[in-house]
mmCIF file of C-alpha atoms in Angstrom:
data_model
loop_
_atom_site.group_PDB
_atom_site.id
_atom_site.type_symbol
_atom_site.label_atom_id
_atom_site.label_comp_id
_atom_site.label_asym_id
_atom_site.label_seq_id
_atom_site.Cartn_x
_atom_site.Cartn_y
_atom_site.Cartn_z
ATOM 1 C CA MET Q 1 -0.196 -0.403 0.130
ATOM 2 C CA THR Q 2 1.828 3.920 -1.134
ATOM 3 C CA LEU Q 3 1.640 6.045 1.918
ATOM 4 C CA GLY Q 4 2.728 8.895 -0.440
ATOM 5 C CA LEU Q 5 5.936 9.782 1.564
ATOM 6 C CA ASP Q 6 8.150 12.524 0.675
ATOM 7 C CA PRO Q 7 11.613 11.828 2.828
ATOM 8 C CA GLN Q 8 12.752 14.943 3.097
ATOM 9 C CA ALA Q 9 9.452 15.992 4.155
ATOM 10 C CA THR Q 10 9.248 12.796 6.715
ATOM 11 C CA ALA Q 11 10.531 12.821 10.361
ATOM 12 C CA LEU Q 12 10.676 9.420 12.780
ATOM 13 C CA LEU Q 13 10.031 10.179 15.934
ATOM 14 C CA LEU Q 14 11.495 7.409 18.155
ATOM 15 C CA ILE Q 15 9.835 7.972 21.746
ATOM 16 C CA ASP Q 16 11.720 7.111 24.561
ATOM 17 C CA PRO Q 17 14.359 4.536 23.135
ATOM 18 C CA GLN Q 18 16.159 4.544 26.403
ATOM 19 C CA ASN Q 19 18.246 1.811 28.973
ATOM 20 C CA TRP Q 20 15.097 2.557 31.648
ATOM 21 C CA THR Q 21 12.372 1.902 29.253
ATOM 22 C CA LEU Q 22 13.461 -0.559 27.027
ATOM 23 C CA GLY Q 23 14.786 -2.259 30.095
ATOM 24 C CA MET Q 24 11.401 -2.727 31.389
ATOM 25 C CA PRO Q 25 9.350 -6.151 30.544
ATOM 26 C CA ILE Q 26 7.863 -4.735 27.358
ATOM 27 C CA GLN Q 27 5.457 -6.621 25.189
ATOM 28 C CA PRO Q 28 4.637 -7.773 22.291
ATOM 29 C CA HIS Q 29 8.080 -6.873 20.656
ATOM 30 C CA PRO Q 30 11.599 -7.207 22.862
ATOM 31 C CA ARG Q 31 14.166 -4.876 23.592
ATOM 32 C CA HIS Q 32 16.422 -6.527 21.006
ATOM 33 C CA GLU Q 33 13.852 -6.415 18.256
ATOM 34 C CA LEU Q 34 12.511 -3.008 18.684
ATOM 35 C CA VAL Q 35 16.205 -1.775 18.386
ATOM 36 C CA GLN Q 36 17.121 -3.494 15.572
ATOM 37 C CA ARG Q 37 14.262 -2.202 13.555
ATOM 38 C CA ALA Q 38 14.924 0.949 14.811
ATOM 39 C CA VAL Q 39 17.918 1.203 13.544
ATOM 40 C CA THR Q 40 17.078 0.095 10.115
ATOM 41 C CA LEU Q 41 13.990 2.495 9.702
ATOM 42 C CA THR Q 42 16.791 5.438 10.855
ATOM 43 C CA LYS Q 43 19.575 4.291 8.157
ATOM 44 C CA ALA Q 44 16.777 3.552 5.601
ATOM 45 C CA LEU Q 45 15.155 7.405 6.269
ATOM 46 C CA ARG Q 46 18.545 8.735 6.751
ATOM 47 C CA SER Q 47 19.813 7.567 3.528
ATOM 48 C CA ALA Q 48 16.691 9.152 1.534
ATOM 49 C CA GLY Q 49 17.066 12.544 3.043
ATOM 50 C CA GLY Q 50 14.547 12.343 6.257
ATOM 51 C CA THR Q 51 15.015 13.745 9.788
ATOM 52 C CA ILE Q 52 15.427 11.800 12.996
ATOM 53 C CA ILE Q 53 14.401 12.880 16.163
ATOM 54 C CA LEU Q 54 14.513 11.023 19.841
ATOM 55 C CA THR Q 55 12.488 11.878 22.542
ATOM 56 C CA ARG Q 56 13.782 11.139 26.264
ATOM 57 C CA ALA Q 57 11.860 11.385 29.507
ATOM 58 C CA ALA Q 58 13.825 12.860 32.018
ATOM 59 C CA PHE Q 59 13.077 14.956 35.547
ATOM 60 C CA ASN Q 60 15.507 17.775 37.042
ATOM 61 C CA GLY Q 61 16.816 16.728 40.216
ATOM 62 C CA GLY Q 62 14.084 16.262 42.997
ATOM 63 C CA TYR Q 63 11.596 15.787 40.382
ATOM 64 C CA ALA Q 64 10.126 19.518 40.914
ATOM 65 C CA ASP Q 65 9.389 19.008 37.209
ATOM 66 C CA MET Q 66 7.102 15.714 37.434
ATOM 67 C CA ILE Q 67 3.424 16.073 37.312
ATOM 68 C CA ARG Q 68 2.145 15.820 40.857
ATOM 69 C CA THR Q 69 -1.965 15.328 40.529
ATOM 70 C CA PRO Q 70 -3.443 12.376 42.333
ATOM 71 C CA VAL Q 71 -3.803 9.034 40.137
ATOM 72 C CA ASP Q 72 -4.473 5.957 41.235
ATOM 73 C CA VAL Q 73 -1.165 4.567 39.853
ATOM 74 C CA GLU Q 74 1.437 6.793 40.505
ATOM 75 C CA LEU Q 75 5.223 6.694 38.019
ATOM 76 C CA ARG Q 76 7.555 5.022 40.550
ATOM 77 C CA VAL Q 77 10.936 6.660 40.248
ATOM 78 C CA PRO Q 78 13.893 6.395 42.406
ATOM 79 C CA GLU Q 79 14.893 8.292 45.259
ATOM 80 C CA GLY Q 80 17.576 10.533 44.334
ATOM 81 C CA GLY Q 81 16.967 10.878 40.748
ATOM 82 C CA ILE Q 82 17.344 8.412 37.802
ATOM 83 C CA PRO Q 83 20.968 7.540 36.970
ATOM 84 C CA ALA Q 84 22.363 8.893 33.723
ATOM 85 C CA ALA Q 85 23.120 5.508 32.342
ATOM 86 C CA SER Q 86 19.298 4.385 32.861
ATOM 87 C CA LEU Q 87 18.622 8.071 30.789
ATOM 88 C CA ALA Q 88 20.723 7.231 28.247
ATOM 89 C CA PHE Q 89 19.599 6.168 24.666
ATOM 90 C CA ASP Q 90 20.341 2.854 23.892
ATOM 91 C CA ASP Q 91 24.039 2.486 22.319
ATOM 92 C CA ALA Q 92 23.000 0.870 19.183
ATOM 93 C CA ILE Q 93 20.068 3.907 18.537
ATOM 94 C CA GLU Q 94 22.442 6.447 19.948
ATOM 95 C CA THR Q 95 25.239 5.392 17.048
ATOM 96 C CA ALA Q 96 22.759 5.145 14.267
ATOM 97 C CA GLY Q 97 22.581 8.642 14.668
ATOM 98 C CA TYR Q 98 19.517 11.338 14.784
ATOM 99 C CA ASP Q 99 19.314 15.189 14.429
ATOM 100 C CA VAL Q 100 17.309 16.414 17.510
ATOM 101 C CA ALA Q 101 16.852 15.113 20.950
ATOM 102 C CA ILE Q 102 13.785 16.510 22.521
ATOM 103 C CA THR Q 103 13.817 15.947 25.942
ATOM 104 C CA LYS Q 104 9.564 15.515 27.532
ATOM 105 C CA ARG Q 105 8.054 15.212 31.188
ATOM 106 C CA GLN Q 106 4.883 13.690 30.429
ATOM 107 C CA TRP Q 107 3.758 11.448 27.620
ATOM 108 C CA SER Q 108 3.204 13.553 24.638
ATOM 109 C CA ALA Q 109 6.717 14.645 22.811
ATOM 110 C CA PHE Q 110 4.639 17.825 22.073
ATOM 111 C CA TYR Q 111 3.634 19.179 25.526
ATOM 112 C CA GLY Q 112 5.424 22.026 26.489
ATOM 113 C CA THR Q 113 8.796 20.683 24.599
ATOM 114 C CA GLU Q 114 10.034 22.363 21.250
ATOM 115 C CA LEU Q 115 9.242 19.426 18.980
ATOM 116 C CA ASP Q 116 6.464 20.944 16.711
ATOM 117 C CA LEU Q 117 8.837 24.398 16.179
ATOM 118 C CA GLN Q 118 11.733 21.935 14.780
ATOM 119 C CA LEU Q 119 9.358 19.863 12.618
ATOM 120 C CA ARG Q 120 8.146 23.006 11.504
ATOM 121 C CA ARG Q 121 11.418 24.253 10.869
ATOM 122 C CA ARG Q 122 12.625 21.656 8.683
ATOM 123 C CA ASN Q 123 9.159 21.297 6.490
ATOM 124 C CA ILE Q 124 8.268 18.412 8.302
ATOM 125 C CA ALA Q 125 4.877 17.219 6.713
ATOM 126 C CA THR Q 126 4.554 13.220 8.052
ATOM 127 C CA VAL Q 127 5.981 12.351 11.167
ATOM 128 C CA LEU Q 128 6.733 8.050 11.716
ATOM 129 C CA ILE Q 129 6.489 7.258 15.306
ATOM 130 C CA GLY Q 130 7.568 4.267 17.074
ATOM 131 C CA GLY Q 131 9.034 3.587 20.189
ATOM 132 C CA VAL Q 132 7.750 2.798 24.350
ATOM 133 C CA MET Q 133 5.387 2.602 25.395
ATOM 134 C CA THR Q 134 2.568 2.356 22.895
ATOM 135 C CA ASN Q 135 -0.498 3.215 24.835
ATOM 136 C CA PHE Q 136 1.431 5.704 27.046
ATOM 137 C CA GLY Q 137 4.355 8.118 25.096
ATOM 138 C CA VAL Q 138 3.623 6.966 21.206
ATOM 139 C CA GLU Q 139 -0.354 7.495 21.892
ATOM 140 C CA SER Q 140 -0.242 10.698 23.388
ATOM 141 C CA THR Q 141 2.460 11.769 20.888
ATOM 142 C CA ALA Q 142 0.264 10.336 17.682
ATOM 143 C CA ARG Q 143 -2.787 12.235 19.268
ATOM 144 C CA ASP Q 144 -0.838 15.596 19.502
ATOM 145 C CA ALA Q 145 0.949 15.095 16.003
ATOM 146 C CA TRP Q 146 -2.465 14.343 14.235
ATOM 147 C CA GLN Q 147 -3.785 17.623 16.272
ATOM 148 C CA HIS Q 148 -0.985 19.813 15.004
ATOM 149 C CA ASN Q 149 -2.232 18.369 11.604
ATOM 150 C CA TYR Q 150 0.721 16.183 10.792
ATOM 151 C CA SER Q 151 0.464 12.961 8.678
ATOM 152 C CA THR Q 152 1.176 10.410 10.815
ATOM 153 C CA ILE Q 153 2.173 6.854 11.014
ATOM 154 C CA VAL Q 154 2.598 4.675 13.673
ATOM 155 C CA VAL Q 155 4.994 1.977 12.826
ATOM 156 C CA GLU Q 156 3.277 -1.299 14.556
ATOM 157 C CA ASP Q 157 6.328 -3.777 15.133
ATOM 158 C CA LEU Q 158 8.482 -0.697 16.205
ATOM 159 C CA CYS Q 159 6.357 -0.250 19.522
ATOM 160 C CA SER Q 160 5.862 -1.981 22.687
ATOM 161 C CA SER Q 161 3.926 -1.653 25.806
ATOM 162 C CA LEU Q 162 4.338 -3.293 29.426
ATOM 163 C CA ALA Q 163 1.633 -6.052 28.322
ATOM 164 C CA ASP Q 164 0.690 -7.186 24.954
ATOM 165 C CA ASP Q 165 -3.353 -6.206 25.594
ATOM 166 C CA MET Q 166 -2.158 -2.658 26.125
ATOM 167 C CA HIS Q 167 -0.587 -2.851 22.950
ATOM 168 C CA ARG Q 168 -2.860 -4.241 21.246
ATOM 169 C CA PHE Q 169 -5.417 -2.075 22.469
ATOM 170 C CA ALA Q 170 -3.809 0.941 21.113
ATOM 171 C CA VAL Q 171 -3.205 -0.140 17.732
ATOM 172 C CA GLU Q 172 -6.592 -1.607 17.028
ATOM 173 C CA LYS Q 173 -8.984 0.675 18.526
ATOM 174 C CA ILE Q 174 -6.770 4.063 19.426
ATOM 175 C CA LEU Q 175 -4.283 4.732 16.871
ATOM 176 C CA PRO Q 176 -6.227 3.978 13.701
ATOM 177 C CA ARG Q 177 -8.510 7.175 14.741
ATOM 178 C CA VAL Q 178 -5.435 9.376 14.388
ATOM 179 C CA ALA Q 179 -2.851 7.613 12.284
ATOM 180 C CA ARG Q 180 -2.080 5.274 9.642
ATOM 181 C CA VAL Q 181 -0.933 2.035 11.243
ATOM 182 C CA ARG Q 182 1.580 0.325 9.129
ATOM 183 C CA SER Q 183 4.603 -2.589 9.555
ATOM 184 C CA LEU Q 184 8.295 -1.399 9.061
ATOM 185 C CA ASN Q 185 8.420 -3.232 6.165
ATOM 186 C CA ASN Q 186 5.598 -1.429 4.984
ATOM 187 C CA VAL Q 187 7.305 1.860 5.549
ATOM 188 C CA VAL Q 188 10.422 0.998 4.327
ATOM 189 C CA THR Q 189 9.576 -0.642 0.893
ATOM 190 C CA ASN Q 190 7.610 3.150 0.761
ATOM 191 C CA LEU Q 191 10.812 4.815 1.728
ATOM 192 C CA GLN Q 192 12.886 2.893 -1.345
ATOM 193 C CA VAL Q 193 9.517 4.060 -4.162
ATOM 194 C CA ALA Q 194 9.477 7.412 -3.149
#
């Protein structure tokens, strides 16, 4: 299926490919598969003239910039801060290269960051989104990309969450309402024919 991609107007948004998040027991696609697919798509898009953007979830010392509203299931973070090694991007993804790194303090990579500015200054019209967690950071970013009028493609097998059913619900019920959900192979094939 043709996606009509213009690689030079396309950016890959990799959501939180950090040692911290990738080190969790993610499903249905484990860390090694996600990293391999991220590197594959990064290289394909970069060689076609596209833009690579990585996001990282991070907080200042003492978590003063973390959302503190009452919820039933709070984000658990270690006292004294998240270690630098945990916040670092996976080595293979870091080595594959990127153009911009965005630090975010909530699920969406758009909220409270310069992501929209970075995309618009590069004349990006289409965003490819993958990463962790499918139903948190990926879904929130896809919703906001759609609301910002970007053509949005979620790369299903480049996403995972804390449980298979969480991932499946997002890709089958929610994301198709704000994005096109495609496989890595479909996206790479479309980049090669563009």
